[in-house]
Structures are given as structure tokens and as C-alpha cells.
Coordinates of C-alpha atoms in Angstrom, one line a residue:
M1 CA 0.1 -0.1 -0.1
E2 CA 2.9 2.5 0.9
K3 CA 4.6 1.5 -2.2
K4 CA 1.1 2.5 -4.4
K5 CA 1.0 5.9 -2.2
E6 CA 4.4 6.9 -3.6
K7 CA 3.6 5.8 -7.1
T8 CA 0.6 8.0 -7.5
Q9 CA 2.1 10.8 -5.3
K10 CA 5.1 10.9 -7.3
Y11 CA 2.8 12.9 -9.8
E12 CA 1.6 15.6 -7.5
M13 CA 3.9 18.7 -7.1
D14 CA 5.0 21.4 -4.4
M15 CA 4.1 24.4 -5.8
C16 CA 4.9 26.6 -3.2
S17 CA 8.5 26.5 -2.6
G18 CA 11.6 26.1 -5.0
S19 CA 12.3 27.7 -8.2
I20 CA 8.7 28.8 -9.8
L21 CA 10.3 28.8 -13.3
K22 CA 11.2 25.7 -13.7
K23 CA 8.2 24.3 -11.9
M24 CA 5.7 26.3 -13.9
L25 CA 7.4 24.7 -17.1
V26 CA 7.4 21.1 -15.6
F27 CA 3.8 21.7 -14.9
A28 CA 3.0 23.7 -18.4
V29 CA 4.9 21.5 -21.0
P30 CA 2.7 18.3 -20.2
L31 CA -0.3 20.5 -20.4
M32 CA 0.6 22.1 -23.5
C33 CA 1.2 18.5 -25.3
S34 CA -2.3 17.5 -23.8
G35 CA -3.9 20.4 -25.1
V36 CA -2.5 19.6 -28.3
L37 CA -4.1 16.1 -28.3
Q38 CA -7.6 17.5 -27.5
L39 CA -7.0 19.7 -30.5
L40 CA -5.9 17.1 -32.8
F41 CA -9.1 15.4 -32.4
N42 CA -10.9 18.3 -33.9
A43 CA -8.1 18.8 -36.4
A44 CA -8.2 15.0 -37.6
D45 CA -11.8 15.6 -38.3
I46 CA -11.0 18.5 -40.5
V47 CA -7.8 17.1 -41.8
V48 CA -10.1 14.1 -43.0
V49 CA -13.0 15.5 -44.3
G50 CA -11.3 18.4 -46.0
Q51 CA -9.2 15.7 -47.8
F52 CA -11.9 13.0 -48.5
A53 CA -15.1 14.2 -48.4
G54 CA -14.9 17.7 -49.7
S55 CA -15.1 21.5 -48.8
N56 CA -19.0 21.0 -47.6
S57 CA -18.2 18.7 -45.5
L58 CA -15.0 20.8 -44.4
A59 CA -17.4 23.9 -43.8
A60 CA -19.8 21.8 -42.0
V61 CA -17.4 20.7 -39.3
G62 CA -15.6 23.7 -38.8
A63 CA -18.6 25.9 -38.5
N64 CA -19.6 23.8 -35.4
T65 CA -16.5 25.1 -33.6
S66 CA -17.8 28.3 -32.4
L67 CA -21.1 26.6 -31.4
I68 CA -19.3 23.7 -29.5
N69 CA -17.6 26.2 -27.3
L70 CA -20.6 28.5 -26.6
L71 CA -22.3 25.1 -25.4
T72 CA -20.0 23.6 -23.4
N73 CA -17.8 26.6 -22.1
L74 CA -20.1 27.7 -19.2
F75 CA -19.7 24.1 -17.6
L76 CA -16.1 24.3 -18.3
G77 CA -16.0 27.3 -16.4
M78 CA -17.1 25.0 -13.5
S79 CA -14.4 22.6 -13.8
I80 CA -12.1 26.0 -13.3
G81 CA -13.9 26.3 -10.0
A82 CA -13.3 22.9 -9.2
N83 CA -9.6 23.4 -10.2
V84 CA -8.9 26.5 -7.9
L85 CA -10.5 25.1 -4.5
V86 CA -8.7 21.6 -5.0
A87 CA -5.3 23.3 -5.4
R88 CA -6.4 26.2 -2.4
Y89 CA -7.1 22.6 -0.1
Y90 CA -4.4 20.6 -1.4
G91 CA -2.1 23.9 -0.4
A92 CA -3.7 24.2 3.1
G93 CA -3.5 20.4 3.7
Q94 CA -7.2 20.1 4.8
Q95 CA -8.1 16.5 3.5
R96 CA -11.7 16.3 4.4
H97 CA -12.7 19.2 2.3
L98 CA -10.6 18.2 -0.2
S99 CA -12.1 14.9 -0.8
R100 CA -15.4 16.4 -0.6
T101 CA -15.0 18.6 -3.3
V102 CA -13.4 16.3 -5.6
H103 CA -16.6 14.0 -5.3
T104 CA -19.0 17.3 -5.8
A105 CA -17.0 18.1 -8.7
I106 CA -17.4 14.8 -10.7
V107 CA -21.0 15.0 -9.6
L108 CA -21.1 18.0 -11.2
S109 CA -19.4 16.8 -14.4
I110 CA -21.8 13.9 -14.9
G111 CA -25.0 16.3 -14.6
S112 CA -23.1 18.8 -17.4
G113 CA -22.8 16.2 -19.3
V114 CA -26.5 15.0 -19.9
I115 CA -27.6 18.6 -20.3
L116 CA -25.3 19.3 -23.0
T117 CA -26.2 16.5 -24.8
F118 CA -30.2 17.4 -24.5
L119 CA -29.5 20.9 -26.0
G120 CA -27.0 19.3 -28.6
I121 CA -29.3 16.3 -29.9
F122 CA -32.7 19.0 -29.8
G123 CA -31.5 22.3 -30.3
A124 CA -28.4 21.9 -33.2
K125 CA -30.3 22.7 -36.2
Q126 CA -32.3 25.9 -34.8
I127 CA -29.3 27.6 -33.4
L128 CA -27.1 26.8 -36.6
I129 CA -30.0 28.3 -38.7
W130 CA -29.7 31.3 -36.3
M131 CA -26.0 31.5 -36.9
Q132 CA -26.7 32.1 -40.9
T133 CA -24.9 28.7 -41.8
P134 CA -25.0 28.1 -45.6
A135 CA -27.7 25.6 -46.4
E136 CA -25.6 24.1 -48.6
V137 CA -23.9 22.7 -45.3
L138 CA -26.2 23.3 -42.9
D139 CA -27.8 19.2 -42.7
L140 CA -24.0 18.0 -42.4
A141 CA -23.5 20.6 -39.6
V142 CA -26.7 19.5 -37.8
L143 CA -25.6 15.9 -38.1
Y144 CA -22.1 16.6 -36.7
L145 CA -23.1 18.3 -34.0
R146 CA -25.7 15.6 -32.9
I147 CA -23.4 12.7 -33.1
Y148 CA -20.7 15.0 -31.5
F149 CA -22.8 15.9 -28.6
I150 CA -23.5 11.9 -27.6
G151 CA -20.4 11.7 -26.1
M152 CA -20.2 15.2 -24.2
T153 CA -20.4 13.7 -20.5
G154 CA -17.1 11.9 -21.5
T155 CA -15.8 15.1 -22.4
M156 CA -17.1 16.6 -19.0
L157 CA -15.6 13.8 -17.3
Y158 CA -12.3 13.8 -18.5
N159 CA -12.3 18.1 -18.4
F160 CA -13.0 17.8 -14.8
G161 CA -10.8 14.7 -13.4
A162 CA -8.1 16.5 -15.5
A163 CA -8.5 19.7 -13.8
I164 CA -8.7 18.0 -10.5
L165 CA -5.1 16.3 -11.2
R166 CA -3.9 19.8 -12.2
A167 CA -4.5 21.1 -9.1
V168 CA -2.3 19.1 -7.7
G169 CA 0.6 19.5 -10.0
D170 CA -0.2 16.4 -12.3
T171 CA -0.5 17.3 -15.9
K172 CA 1.3 13.7 -17.0
R173 CA -0.7 11.4 -16.8
P174 CA -3.8 13.4 -18.6
L175 CA -1.5 13.9 -21.2
Y176 CA -1.1 9.7 -21.1
Y177 CA -4.7 9.1 -21.4
L178 CA -4.9 11.7 -24.1
M179 CA -2.7 9.7 -26.2
G180 CA -4.3 6.4 -26.1
A181 CA -7.7 8.2 -27.2
G182 CA -5.6 10.3 -29.6
V183 CA -4.6 7.1 -31.7
V184 CA -7.8 5.7 -31.2
N185 CA -9.3 8.8 -32.6
V186 CA -7.3 9.1 -35.9
V187 CA -7.3 5.6 -36.7
L188 CA -11.7 5.8 -36.3
N189 CA -11.7 8.7 -38.3
L190 CA -9.6 6.7 -41.3
I191 CA -11.9 3.3 -40.8
F192 CA -15.3 5.3 -40.5
V193 CA -14.5 8.1 -43.1
I194 CA -12.2 6.6 -45.9
G195 CA -13.4 2.8 -45.3
L196 CA -17.2 3.4 -44.4
K197 CA -17.9 6.5 -46.6
M198 CA -19.7 7.9 -43.1
D199 CA -18.6 11.7 -43.8
V200 CA -19.4 13.9 -41.2
A201 CA -21.4 11.6 -39.2
G202 CA -17.8 9.2 -39.0
V203 CA -15.4 12.1 -37.7
A204 CA -18.1 13.1 -35.2
A205 CA -18.5 9.5 -34.1
A206 CA -14.6 9.0 -33.7
T207 CA -14.5 11.8 -31.6
A208 CA -16.9 11.0 -29.2
I209 CA -16.0 7.9 -28.7
A210 CA -12.2 8.9 -28.1
E211 CA -13.3 11.3 -25.6
C212 CA -15.2 8.6 -23.6
I213 CA -11.8 6.6 -23.8
A214 CA -10.1 9.8 -22.2
A215 CA -12.7 10.1 -19.4
A216 CA -12.4 6.4 -18.4
L217 CA -9.0 6.1 -18.0
V218 CA -8.8 9.6 -16.0
I219 CA -11.6 8.6 -13.8
R220 CA -9.9 4.8 -13.1
C221 CA -7.0 7.0 -12.2
L222 CA -8.6 8.6 -9.6
M223 CA -10.0 5.9 -8.2
R224 CA -6.5 4.6 -7.8
E225 CA -5.2 7.5 -6.0
Q226 CA -4.2 7.1 -2.4
S227 CA -4.2 10.9 -1.6
G228 CA -6.9 13.4 -0.6
I229 CA -8.3 13.5 -4.6
R230 CA -9.2 9.9 -4.3
L231 CA -12.3 9.2 -5.8
I232 CA -14.6 6.6 -4.2
P233 CA -17.9 6.0 -6.2
K234 CA -20.1 5.4 -2.8
N235 CA -19.2 9.1 -1.9
L236 CA -20.5 10.6 -4.8
R237 CA -22.8 13.6 -4.0
I238 CA -23.1 17.0 -3.7
D239 CA -21.6 18.6 -0.8
R240 CA -23.3 22.0 -0.3
S241 CA -20.1 24.1 0.9
S242 CA -18.0 22.8 -1.6
F243 CA -20.9 23.1 -4.6
I244 CA -21.3 27.3 -3.5
K245 CA -17.5 27.5 -3.9
I246 CA -17.5 25.8 -6.8
L247 CA -20.0 27.9 -7.8
Q248 CA -18.5 31.3 -6.9
I249 CA -15.2 30.8 -9.0
G250 CA -16.8 28.5 -11.6
L251 CA -20.0 30.7 -12.8
P252 CA -18.3 33.9 -13.5
A253 CA -15.5 31.7 -15.7
G254 CA -18.2 29.9 -17.2
F255 CA -20.1 32.9 -18.1
Q256 CA -17.5 34.6 -19.2
G257 CA -16.6 31.6 -21.8
V258 CA -20.0 31.7 -22.5
I259 CA -20.1 35.3 -23.9
F260 CA -16.6 35.1 -25.4
S261 CA -17.7 32.3 -27.7
L262 CA -21.3 34.1 -28.3
S263 CA -19.4 37.1 -29.6
N264 CA -17.3 34.4 -31.8
V265 CA -20.6 33.0 -33.1
V266 CA -21.9 36.4 -34.1
I267 CA -18.2 36.8 -35.9
Q268 CA -18.8 33.3 -37.2
S269 CA -22.2 34.2 -38.7
S270 CA -20.4 37.6 -39.9
I271 CA -17.8 35.3 -42.0
N272 CA -20.9 32.9 -43.2
L273 CA -22.0 35.9 -45.2
F274 CA -19.2 35.3 -47.3
G275 CA -19.9 32.0 -48.0
P276 CA -18.4 28.3 -48.3
V277 CA -14.9 29.2 -49.4
V278 CA -14.2 31.6 -46.9
V279 CA -15.9 29.5 -44.1
A280 CA -13.9 26.8 -44.9
G281 CA -10.3 29.0 -44.7
N282 CA -11.6 30.6 -41.4
S283 CA -12.1 27.4 -39.9
A284 CA -8.7 25.7 -41.3
S285 CA -6.6 29.4 -39.8
A286 CA -8.9 29.0 -36.4
N287 CA -7.5 25.3 -36.1
I288 CA -4.1 26.1 -36.8
E289 CA -4.4 29.2 -34.0
G290 CA -6.0 27.0 -32.0
F291 CA -2.5 24.9 -31.5
I292 CA -1.0 28.2 -30.4
Y293 CA -3.9 29.2 -28.1
I294 CA -3.6 25.8 -26.4
A295 CA 0.3 26.3 -25.9
M296 CA -0.3 29.8 -24.4
N297 CA -3.2 28.7 -22.2
A298 CA -1.3 25.6 -20.3
L299 CA 0.4 28.9 -19.0
H300 CA -3.1 30.1 -17.9
Q301 CA -3.4 27.1 -16.1
A302 CA -0.2 26.8 -14.2
T303 CA -1.0 30.7 -13.1
I304 CA -4.3 29.3 -11.5
S305 CA -2.9 26.1 -10.2
F306 CA 0.5 28.0 -8.8
T307 CA -1.6 31.1 -7.0
S308 CA -4.2 29.1 -5.9
Q309 CA -2.1 26.9 -3.9
N310 CA 0.4 29.3 -3.0
L311 CA -2.6 31.4 -1.2
G312 CA -4.0 28.0 0.0
A313 CA -0.3 27.6 1.8
G314 CA -0.2 31.8 2.9
Q315 CA 2.8 32.2 0.8
Y316 CA 1.4 35.7 -0.6
K317 CA 5.5 37.1 -1.1
R318 CA 5.0 34.7 -4.3
L319 CA 2.2 35.4 -5.9
D320 CA 3.3 38.4 -8.0
R321 CA 6.4 36.3 -9.0
I322 CA 4.3 34.3 -10.2
V323 CA 2.2 36.2 -12.3
I324 CA 5.5 37.7 -14.0
T325 CA 6.9 34.2 -14.3
G326 CA 4.2 33.5 -16.1
E327 CA 3.5 36.5 -18.4
V328 CA 7.1 36.0 -19.5
C329 CA 6.9 32.7 -20.6
V330 CA 3.5 33.1 -22.5
L331 CA 4.8 35.8 -24.5
A332 CA 7.7 34.2 -25.4
V333 CA 5.6 31.2 -26.6
G334 CA 2.9 33.5 -28.2
L335 CA 5.4 35.4 -30.3
V336 CA 7.5 32.2 -31.3
L337 CA 4.8 30.0 -32.2
G338 CA 2.0 32.8 -33.8
N339 CA 5.0 34.0 -36.2
L340 CA 6.1 30.6 -37.2
A341 CA 2.3 30.0 -37.8
V342 CA 2.1 33.1 -40.0
F343 CA 5.8 31.9 -41.8
F344 CA 4.5 28.7 -42.5
G345 CA 1.1 29.6 -43.1
N346 CA 0.6 28.4 -46.7
S347 CA 1.9 25.0 -46.0
L348 CA -0.2 24.5 -42.8
L349 CA -3.3 25.1 -44.5
G350 CA -2.5 23.1 -47.5
I351 CA -3.1 20.2 -44.9
Y352 CA -6.9 20.8 -44.2
S353 CA -7.3 21.8 -48.0
S354 CA -5.7 21.8 -51.4
S355 CA -7.9 24.5 -52.7
P356 CA -6.4 27.8 -53.8
E357 CA -9.0 30.0 -52.8
V358 CA -9.5 28.3 -49.2
I359 CA -5.6 28.6 -48.5
Q360 CA -5.4 32.4 -49.6
A361 CA -8.7 32.8 -47.5
G362 CA -7.4 31.5 -44.2
M363 CA -4.0 33.3 -44.5
Q364 CA -6.0 36.8 -44.4
R365 CA -6.7 35.3 -41.1
L366 CA -3.7 33.8 -39.9
V367 CA -1.9 36.9 -40.6
V368 CA -4.1 39.3 -38.3
I369 CA -4.4 36.8 -35.6
G370 CA -0.9 35.2 -35.8
T371 CA 1.3 37.8 -35.5
A372 CA -0.6 39.5 -32.4
Y373 CA -1.6 36.2 -30.3
A374 CA 1.1 36.8 -27.5
I375 CA -1.1 39.4 -26.5
C376 CA -4.2 37.5 -25.6
G377 CA -2.0 34.9 -24.0
M378 CA -1.0 37.6 -21.8
M379 CA -4.6 38.6 -21.3
D380 CA -5.3 35.0 -20.1
V381 CA -2.7 34.7 -17.7
M382 CA -3.8 38.1 -15.7
V383 CA -7.5 36.2 -15.7
G384 CA -5.9 32.8 -14.2
A385 CA -3.6 35.2 -11.6
L386 CA -6.8 36.7 -10.7
R387 CA -9.2 34.0 -10.5
G388 CA -6.1 32.2 -8.2
I389 CA -5.9 34.6 -5.6
G390 CA -10.2 34.9 -5.1
Y391 CA -11.5 37.2 -7.5
S392 CA -13.6 35.5 -10.3
V393 CA -16.1 37.9 -10.9
V394 CA -13.9 41.2 -11.5
P395 CA -11.7 39.4 -14.5
M396 CA -15.1 38.6 -16.1
I397 CA -16.7 41.8 -16.1
I398 CA -13.3 43.3 -17.7
S399 CA -13.4 40.8 -20.1
L400 CA -16.7 41.1 -21.3
I401 CA -16.6 44.8 -21.5
G402 CA -13.1 45.1 -23.1
A403 CA -13.1 42.0 -25.3
C404 CA -16.6 40.9 -25.8
G405 CA -18.4 44.4 -25.7
L406 CA -15.9 46.0 -27.9
R407 CA -15.5 43.2 -30.1
L408 CA -19.4 43.3 -30.9
L409 CA -19.4 46.8 -31.2
W410 CA -16.6 46.9 -34.0
I411 CA -19.2 44.2 -36.0
A412 CA -22.4 46.5 -35.5
T413 CA -20.3 49.7 -36.4
V414 CA -16.7 49.5 -38.4
F415 CA -18.0 46.1 -39.9
Q416 CA -21.2 47.9 -41.7
V417 CA -19.3 50.5 -43.5
P418 CA -19.4 49.5 -47.0
Q419 CA -15.9 50.1 -47.5
Y420 CA -14.7 47.9 -44.4
H421 CA -17.4 45.1 -45.0
S422 CA -14.7 42.7 -45.4
P423 CA -13.1 39.4 -43.3
S424 CA -9.8 41.2 -42.9
V425 CA -12.0 43.9 -41.0
I426 CA -13.5 41.5 -38.8
Y427 CA -10.2 39.8 -38.1
Y428 CA -8.9 43.1 -36.9
S429 CA -11.3 42.9 -33.9
Y430 CA -9.7 40.7 -32.0
P431 CA -5.6 42.3 -31.2
I432 CA -7.2 46.0 -30.9
T433 CA -9.9 44.3 -27.9
W434 CA -6.7 42.0 -26.6
I435 CA -4.8 45.4 -26.0
I436 CA -7.4 47.0 -24.4
T437 CA -8.4 44.4 -22.0
L438 CA -4.9 43.6 -20.9
G439 CA -4.5 46.8 -20.0
A440 CA -7.2 47.0 -17.8
L441 CA -6.5 43.6 -16.4
I442 CA -2.9 44.5 -15.3
G443 CA -4.3 47.6 -13.6
C444 CA -7.1 45.5 -11.8
Y445 CA -4.6 42.9 -10.3
A446 CA -2.1 45.9 -9.4
Y447 CA -5.2 47.6 -7.4
L448 CA -6.2 44.1 -5.8
R449 CA -2.8 43.2 -4.8
R450 CA -2.3 46.5 -3.2
K451 CA -5.4 46.0 -1.3
M452 CA -4.6 42.5 -0.2
N453 CA -0.9 43.5 1.5
Q454 CA -2.6 46.6 3.1
K455 CA -5.3 43.9 4.4
L456 CA -2.4 41.4 5.6
A457 CA 0.1 44.3 7.1
Y458 CA -3.3 45.4 9.2
T459 CA -3.7 41.9 10.7
A460 CA -0.2 41.8 11.5
H461 CA 0.0 45.0 13.2
Q462 CA -3.2 43.7 15.0
T463 CA -1.7 40.5 16.1
T464 CA 1.5 42.0 17.5
K465 CA 0.4 45.1 18.9
E466 CA 0.5 45.2 22.9
P467 CA -2.6 45.1 24.8
A468 CA -3.8 48.4 26.7
F469 CA -4.0 48.6 30.2

């Protein structure tokens, strides 16, 4: 038993002492690889249908990306709440609260998956019509979405389970599980689409099956744990206190994700006006950008876990160093990967489609987004820092106003001017709103940290003050 306990604990990480940079990189690199593998699920779908089923099938799969994000982000925000709470209790050594939070989070993931399956199956067609999806791809898009959402409970279980493991510093085992599921996904794509001619139904089924496999592996991992994050099926229930705290952190994060996705749905609807070629090019470019984003997002996740653990352990002096380290790392990652994507853009887009028109349409987006993507990463790290130190509503408000609100305003005003009615003008709304939002988040963090330091200094003064006689 002791040997098994040591084996499981070797994946955990003490984030409250030692080198921040080294540990953040050890944490983030497997998370980057995990994110890339998750994106490969969707990339495999797009590549296979683009090469073997045609441009309409490619557009049908790509047109669903923003809608899938819209429907799932509220519930994935709950996984962020679980991550923050687990990390805080782990850092504080509160094993009983830790166990209750883990079991509450898994129950939430199952409920989230069931709700999303219902929404995806019964609401798919109407939502895609509202998004002005081109008529020639509508039926294919509806079919893909309905099959994809059958596996949504598996998707939620994996994401919540992986969030629990990340909270204690374990980013390696979720990577291993996604490797296995990713291989299954690619093999099934080839069998279903090339062998069985199932078109978009085949890639949707392959992705759903792969996500369920990843979920089964991560749940098995939690059940074999010997620490406070061990999952015991008979203990699965909602703990009221843990549930409320997860909601307090997760709901603002989820609503932020929903509104961001809603703005992207509006943008996707605007892109849809330019026809299937532009939709296909936009989808391919967005998929390439997704790999850059997921690499930067690993540092966002690292910042959340590191700040949460250190807050729980009372290591307040390390908080600012964690944020600065995260910002420097994400800036480097964003600049390097974003500009490499632009430099090799034509070749990368050629993987998704052999059509010169689609590649040209994709480059229109990639040039604008890729070169400025580091700013988005820096913005997300600041959001992660604020959530990690206990503020989830504040970054939500700033992000909604600074990014989403201004982006929608841009579409409603600038884009409507005839000479600016083009896809490139839509794409420029991203870097402009990122810059504004990043500035506001930095100012907010500096203000809140100053208030925290003042409160700590006052508390220390009160506890050391001599009693009056």
C-alpha cells in the first residue's frame, strides 16, 4: 500500500517552494501536449473530411467550432472552479474538504454532460440556422453536431477529472490518457470516413468515442489514488459548501467563456455571409491558431494552480513572482509560435485543403491573428492570476466589456461600413480588443494586490500590538 501511495504521489507537485520558473515549465509542458492532443481530435476531423469528403463537409465541421464552445464553456468554467478549490485545499492540507470537493466536482461533470447532450441533440438545427450557416452545409453540420454531443458526458468527465489532477500538479497522466485516446480517434476517422464512407458522421463518432475513452482512463486514475483526491464511487454526492464555492469561482469563469463564445458566434455568422470558401479558410486558420492558443493556455492554467496553492499555503510573497513568470513565458511562446504559423501558413493550410482559394482565405485570418496572439495569452494569464487569488467576477466583467463588448460593437459599426465590409476587418477586432482588455486587467490586479497587502499588514499589526491597560 505504501509503495502504491508513493507511486501516485510522485505525479504531485509542491508549488509553494523552490524555483517558480522550473516548476511552472514542468507543469505547463505536459499540459501543452495534452491540449495539442485534444485539438488533434478536431484537427483530425477537419483534415480527413477536407481531403476525403470535400469543402462542404470541411465547412460543416468547421462551422460548429464556435457553437460547440458556446454550449460547453459555461460547464467547463465549473471545472476551473473545481481546479481552484482543489488546489487551495491541497495547499492548505485540508484533506476532508479536498475529498468532498473532488466528489462534488465529478457529480457536476456528469450532470453537465447530460444537459449538454440534450441541448446538442435537440437544439442543433435551430441554433445553426440562427448562425446563418450556409444552406449547402446545414444538414451536414446538424448531423455532425448531434453525434458529437452524444459523447459529451465523457468530455465533461475528462475535463473535470483532469482539472482535479492539475490542481495537485499532475499534468503528465492526463497527457498519457489523451495519447491513447488520440490514436483511437485517428484510426477511427480513417476507418469511418475512408473505409465506411460515413462523411461527417464518421468523424463525429470517432471523436465522441475517443473522448469517452479518455474519460474512463482519468476516472480510473482518480479511483486508484491514495491521497485526498481519491475518487470513491459510493461517496459521490453534492457537498453543499463545496458546490457553492465551485459555483462562486466557476460561474463567472463559465459566463465569461459563454459570452466570449457568443461574440465568436456573431463573428462566425458574419464570416458565413462570405460563402463556403471563406468559411472553410476561416475554419482551417482557426484550427491552426488553436494549437498556439492551447500552448499559451497551459501557462494560464499553471498560473491558476500556482496562485491557488500558494494562497492556500499562505505564501503571499510568491504571488507576484508567479504572475510575472507566467507573463514572460506566455509572451515568448505566443511570439514564437504565432509568427512561425504565419511564416509556414500556406503549407499548414494546405494540410486542411488543397483549394488555393481556401488557402488564400485562411491566410487572411492567420496573418492578423497569428502575429498578435501573444497579447491574448498575456490577457489570459492575468485572468488566471485574478481567479487564483480569489477574484473571479472582476476579470469576467473586465473581459466582457473590454473584449466581447468592444468586439460586438466593432461588428455593429465599423464592419457595417461598405468599404470595411470584409473578412480582414472582422479579424482586426481581435488584437485591438486584446490590447485594451490586457491593460485593464493589469491595472485591476495591481489594485487588488495592493489591497491584499494592506489587509495583511493591518492583520499583522493587530496581532502584534501590545494590549492596553
